[in-house]
XYZ file of C-alpha atoms in Angstrom:
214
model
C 125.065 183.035 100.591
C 126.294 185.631 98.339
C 128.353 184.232 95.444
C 130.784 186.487 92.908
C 132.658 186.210 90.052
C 136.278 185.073 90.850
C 138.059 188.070 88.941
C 138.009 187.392 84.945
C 137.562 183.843 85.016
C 133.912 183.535 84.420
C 133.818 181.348 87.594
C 131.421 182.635 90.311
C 131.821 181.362 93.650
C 130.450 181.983 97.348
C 132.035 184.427 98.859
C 132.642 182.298 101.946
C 135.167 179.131 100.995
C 135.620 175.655 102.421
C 139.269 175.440 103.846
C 140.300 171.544 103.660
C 143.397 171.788 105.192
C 142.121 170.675 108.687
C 140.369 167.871 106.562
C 144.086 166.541 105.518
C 144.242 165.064 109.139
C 147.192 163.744 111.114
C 148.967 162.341 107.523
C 151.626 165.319 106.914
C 153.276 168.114 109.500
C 151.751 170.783 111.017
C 147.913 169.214 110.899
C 145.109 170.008 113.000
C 144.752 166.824 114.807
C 142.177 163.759 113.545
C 138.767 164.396 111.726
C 137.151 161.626 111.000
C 135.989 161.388 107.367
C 132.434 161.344 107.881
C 132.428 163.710 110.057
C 134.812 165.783 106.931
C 131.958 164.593 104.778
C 129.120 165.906 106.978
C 130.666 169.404 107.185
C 131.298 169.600 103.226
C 127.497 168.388 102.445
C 126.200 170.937 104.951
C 128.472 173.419 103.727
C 126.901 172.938 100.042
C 123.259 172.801 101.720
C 123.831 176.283 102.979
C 124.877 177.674 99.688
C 129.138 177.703 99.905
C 130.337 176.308 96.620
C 133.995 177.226 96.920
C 135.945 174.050 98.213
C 139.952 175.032 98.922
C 141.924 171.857 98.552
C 145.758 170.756 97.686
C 147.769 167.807 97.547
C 150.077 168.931 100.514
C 146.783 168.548 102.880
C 146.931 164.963 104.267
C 149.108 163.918 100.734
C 146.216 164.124 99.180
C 144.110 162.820 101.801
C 141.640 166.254 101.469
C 140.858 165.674 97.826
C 139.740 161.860 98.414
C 137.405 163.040 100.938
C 136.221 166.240 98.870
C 135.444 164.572 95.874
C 133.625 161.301 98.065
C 131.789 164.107 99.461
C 130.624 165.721 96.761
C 129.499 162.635 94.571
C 126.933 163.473 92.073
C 126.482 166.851 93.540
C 130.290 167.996 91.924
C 128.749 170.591 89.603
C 127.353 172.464 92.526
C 131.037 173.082 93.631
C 133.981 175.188 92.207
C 136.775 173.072 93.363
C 140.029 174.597 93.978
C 143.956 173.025 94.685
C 147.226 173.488 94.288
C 150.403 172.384 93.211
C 154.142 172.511 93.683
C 154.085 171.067 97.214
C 154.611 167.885 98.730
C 155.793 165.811 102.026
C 158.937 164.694 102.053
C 158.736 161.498 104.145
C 162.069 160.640 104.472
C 163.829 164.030 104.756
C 161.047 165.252 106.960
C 160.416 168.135 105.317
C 158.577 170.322 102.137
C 159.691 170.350 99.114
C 158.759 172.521 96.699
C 158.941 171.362 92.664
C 156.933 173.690 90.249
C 158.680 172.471 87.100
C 156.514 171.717 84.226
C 156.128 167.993 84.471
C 155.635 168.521 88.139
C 152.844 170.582 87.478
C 151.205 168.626 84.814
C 151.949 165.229 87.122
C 150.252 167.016 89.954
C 147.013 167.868 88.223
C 146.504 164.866 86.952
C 146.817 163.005 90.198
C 144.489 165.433 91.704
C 142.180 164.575 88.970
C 142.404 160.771 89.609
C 142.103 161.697 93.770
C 138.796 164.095 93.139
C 137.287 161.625 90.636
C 136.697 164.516 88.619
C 137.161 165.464 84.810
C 138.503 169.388 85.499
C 139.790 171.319 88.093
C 137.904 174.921 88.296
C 141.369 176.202 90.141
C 145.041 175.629 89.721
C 147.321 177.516 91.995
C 151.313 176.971 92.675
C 150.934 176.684 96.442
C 153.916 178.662 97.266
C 156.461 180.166 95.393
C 159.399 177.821 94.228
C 163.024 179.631 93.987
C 164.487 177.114 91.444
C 161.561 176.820 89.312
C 160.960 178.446 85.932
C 158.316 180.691 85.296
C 158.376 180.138 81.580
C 157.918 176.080 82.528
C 155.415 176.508 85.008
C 153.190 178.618 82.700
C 153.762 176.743 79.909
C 152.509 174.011 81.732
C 149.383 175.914 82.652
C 148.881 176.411 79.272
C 148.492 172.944 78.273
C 146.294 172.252 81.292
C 143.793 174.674 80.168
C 144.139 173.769 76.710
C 143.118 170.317 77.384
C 140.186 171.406 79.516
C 141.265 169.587 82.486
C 141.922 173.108 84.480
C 139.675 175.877 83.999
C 141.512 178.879 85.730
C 145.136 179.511 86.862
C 146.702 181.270 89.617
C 149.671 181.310 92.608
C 149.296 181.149 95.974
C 151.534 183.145 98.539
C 153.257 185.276 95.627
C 154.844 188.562 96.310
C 153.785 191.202 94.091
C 157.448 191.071 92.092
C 156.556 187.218 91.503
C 152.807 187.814 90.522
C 154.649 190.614 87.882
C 157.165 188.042 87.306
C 155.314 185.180 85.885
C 152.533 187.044 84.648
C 155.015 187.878 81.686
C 154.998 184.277 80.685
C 150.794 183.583 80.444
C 147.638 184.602 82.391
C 147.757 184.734 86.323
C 143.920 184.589 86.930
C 143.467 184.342 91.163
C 146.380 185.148 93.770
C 145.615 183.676 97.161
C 147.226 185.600 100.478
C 146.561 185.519 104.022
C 144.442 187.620 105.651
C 142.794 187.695 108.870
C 141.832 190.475 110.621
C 145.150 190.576 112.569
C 147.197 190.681 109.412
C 145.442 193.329 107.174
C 149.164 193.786 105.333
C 147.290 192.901 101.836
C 144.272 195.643 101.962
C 147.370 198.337 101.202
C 149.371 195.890 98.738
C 148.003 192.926 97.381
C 144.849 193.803 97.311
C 145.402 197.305 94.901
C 147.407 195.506 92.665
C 145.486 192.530 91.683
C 142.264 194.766 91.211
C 144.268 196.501 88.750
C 145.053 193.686 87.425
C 141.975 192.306 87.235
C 143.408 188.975 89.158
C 140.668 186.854 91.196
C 141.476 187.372 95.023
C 141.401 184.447 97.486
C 142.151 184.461 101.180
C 143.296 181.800 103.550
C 143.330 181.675 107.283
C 140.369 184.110 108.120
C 140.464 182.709 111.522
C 144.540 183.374 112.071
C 144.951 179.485 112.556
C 142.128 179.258 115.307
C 143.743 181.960 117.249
């Protein structure tokens, strides 16, 4: 498996991730049906047998369901994997519906349960898992900030972020990975995302490589 350095963060990685998503289950909307979590288990242990390090998690999949199972899965074997999740997302129960909070004590509140769900002492990844209208750049990056600081997050980054709102927050601390969709029916980023984050020197990440098992 070939493995590269995720842009200027010092962190190399496979070049083939570990989606968890599907490994959320049938706990929030729009899942993928029931896996069972030794069968999730299996797959992520096999995964790491065959040389893929980069595990793709967030606290939207399952409500946090994926990161119990990733970090039971990877055990004693966590410094074999760059684990990655989000924040700024979460299920609304009641209201049936996302809702989107990247303020700074949501961020900082967010890490820190992902910590406690992962059973880990850092996170090699933090992105904002979608871009949140009402938030605050300055807060969310400030935020950041103190997560890296502290040692608990080793990288930074936004997920699903126009170019204007990569440009945008960048002005308030280091955006270090952008992850976009891309599959090979949506090539829109090769002409614009793409360009401008190797400029920037910004780690790329993709997500749904297999256009949501079409």
């Amino acid at each position: 498996m070939e493995h590269r350095q995720l842009g200027t963060t010092g962190i190399r990685a496979s070049v083939l991730g570990f989606g968890m998503w599907p490994i959320g289950g049938t706990q929030h909307a729009g899942d993928y049906g029931t896996v069972s979590n030794d069968d999730a288990i299996a797959a992520i242990r096999r995964a790491l047998d065959l040389g893929v390090t980069l595990f793709d998690a967030a606290p939207a999949y399952g409500n946090g369901h994926a990161e119990v199972v990733l970090g039971e899965a990877l055990g004693s074997r966590r410094d074999e994997a760059v684990v990655v999740t989000k924040c700024a997302v979460h299920w609304d129960y009641d209201a049936e519906t996302w809702v989107t909070t990247s303020n700074h004590d949501d961020i900082v509140r967010s890490a820190e349960d992902s910590l406690r769900r992962i059973g880990t002492d850092r996170l090699d990844v933090l992105l904002i898992h979608v871009p949140d209208p009402s938030g605050s750049p300055e807060g969310s990056m400030a935020a950041f900030g103190e997560l890296v600081a502290s040692g608990k997050v080793r990288a930074v980054g936004v997920s699903n972020f126009t170019i204007e709102q990569l440009d945008e927050y960048r002005q308030h601390g280091p955006i270090q990975v952008q992850q976009v969709g891309y599959n090979m029916l949506d090539r829109r980023a090769e002409s614009t995302m793409f360009p401008r984050c190797v400029e920037l020197g910004v780690g790329l990440m993709t997500y749904g490589a297999l256009c949501h098992g079409l």
